[in-house]
Amino acid sequence: MSSQATQEPIIVTAQDLPLHCPGPNAPRWSLHPRVFLDVSKTGEASCPYCGTHYKLKEGEKVHGH
């Protein structure tokens, strides 16, 4: 299990969608194949590669995703 999985989730907003991991500011050493994550249904998702957990900001409305 990655150390990232034990950290607090990364809070994302509707403006961050479509959400993908690794994100645009990820350090080069941590790059893995890009995977798109769907947070619109449950409000959260975890990356299958690195375990980073993303959570949609409370109260955010997702339109068109």
mmCIF file of C-alpha atoms in Angstrom:
data_model
loop_
_atom_site.group_PDB
_atom_site.id
_atom_site.type_symbol
_atom_site.label_atom_id
_atom_site.label_comp_id
_atom_site.label_asym_id
_atom_site.label_seq_id
_atom_site.Cartn_x
_atom_site.Cartn_y
_atom_site.Cartn_z
ATOM 1 C CA MET A 1 0.000 0.000 0.000
ATOM 2 C CA SER A 2 1.292 3.422 -0.886
ATOM 3 C CA SER A 3 1.929 6.027 1.790
ATOM 4 C CA GLN A 4 -0.428 8.310 -0.135
ATOM 5 C CA ALA A 5 -3.341 6.011 0.749
ATOM 6 C CA THR A 6 -2.965 6.850 4.449
ATOM 7 C CA GLN A 7 -3.026 10.615 3.898
ATOM 8 C CA GLU A 8 -6.035 12.908 3.841
ATOM 9 C CA PRO A 9 -7.998 12.882 0.575
ATOM 10 C CA ILE A 10 -7.324 15.508 -2.046
ATOM 11 C CA ILE A 11 -10.385 17.751 -2.236
ATOM 12 C CA VAL A 12 -11.478 18.524 -5.799
ATOM 13 C CA THR A 13 -14.153 20.817 -7.225
ATOM 14 C CA ALA A 14 -16.387 20.569 -10.282
ATOM 15 C CA GLN A 15 -13.858 22.773 -12.102
ATOM 16 C CA ASP A 16 -11.234 20.014 -11.683
ATOM 17 C CA LEU A 17 -13.335 17.577 -13.722
ATOM 18 C CA PRO A 18 -12.681 15.447 -15.625
ATOM 19 C CA LEU A 19 -10.397 14.259 -12.826
ATOM 20 C CA HIS A 20 -7.285 12.270 -13.589
ATOM 21 C CA CYS A 21 -4.340 10.918 -11.660
ATOM 22 C CA PRO A 22 -1.559 11.804 -11.617
ATOM 23 C CA GLY A 23 -2.582 15.425 -11.488
ATOM 24 C CA PRO A 24 -0.943 18.238 -13.447
ATOM 25 C CA ASN A 25 1.291 19.221 -10.516
ATOM 26 C CA ALA A 26 2.499 15.712 -9.632
ATOM 27 C CA PRO A 27 6.262 15.410 -9.206
ATOM 28 C CA ARG A 28 7.967 13.651 -12.105
ATOM 29 C CA TRP A 29 9.159 10.746 -9.910
ATOM 30 C CA SER A 30 5.581 9.839 -9.007
ATOM 31 C CA LEU A 31 4.183 9.614 -12.529
ATOM 32 C CA HIS A 32 2.246 6.545 -13.624
ATOM 33 C CA PRO A 33 -0.126 5.986 -16.568
ATOM 34 C CA ARG A 34 -2.943 8.543 -16.542
ATOM 35 C CA VAL A 35 -6.223 7.182 -15.259
ATOM 36 C CA PHE A 36 -9.497 9.108 -15.202
ATOM 37 C CA LEU A 37 -11.497 8.885 -11.977
ATOM 38 C CA ASP A 38 -15.251 9.336 -11.591
ATOM 39 C CA VAL A 39 -16.143 11.259 -8.438
ATOM 40 C CA SER A 40 -19.529 12.399 -9.740
ATOM 41 C CA LYS A 41 -21.521 9.357 -8.563
ATOM 42 C CA THR A 42 -20.215 8.653 -5.057
ATOM 43 C CA GLY A 43 -18.323 11.875 -4.344
ATOM 44 C CA GLU A 44 -14.962 10.125 -4.060
ATOM 45 C CA ALA A 45 -12.543 7.825 -5.849
ATOM 46 C CA SER A 46 -9.106 6.288 -5.384
ATOM 47 C CA CYS A 47 -6.381 5.842 -7.966
ATOM 48 C CA PRO A 48 -5.798 2.165 -8.753
ATOM 49 C CA TYR A 49 -2.075 2.832 -9.360
ATOM 50 C CA CYS A 50 -0.938 4.897 -6.396
ATOM 51 C CA GLY A 51 -3.911 4.835 -4.021
ATOM 52 C CA THR A 52 -4.334 8.607 -3.907
ATOM 53 C CA HIS A 53 -7.828 9.304 -2.639
ATOM 54 C CA TYR A 54 -9.848 12.147 -4.141
ATOM 55 C CA LYS A 55 -13.004 13.592 -2.659
ATOM 56 C CA LEU A 56 -15.459 16.016 -4.238
ATOM 57 C CA LYS A 57 -15.811 19.200 -2.187
ATOM 58 C CA GLU A 58 -18.953 19.105 -0.080
ATOM 59 C CA GLY A 59 -21.842 20.905 -1.744
ATOM 60 C CA GLU A 60 -20.289 20.838 -5.235
ATOM 61 C CA LYS A 61 -22.729 20.300 -8.077
ATOM 62 C CA VAL A 62 -21.441 18.312 -11.037
ATOM 63 C CA HIS A 63 -23.031 19.106 -14.391
ATOM 64 C CA GLY A 64 -22.404 17.330 -17.664
ATOM 65 C CA HIS A 65 -20.016 14.669 -16.352
#
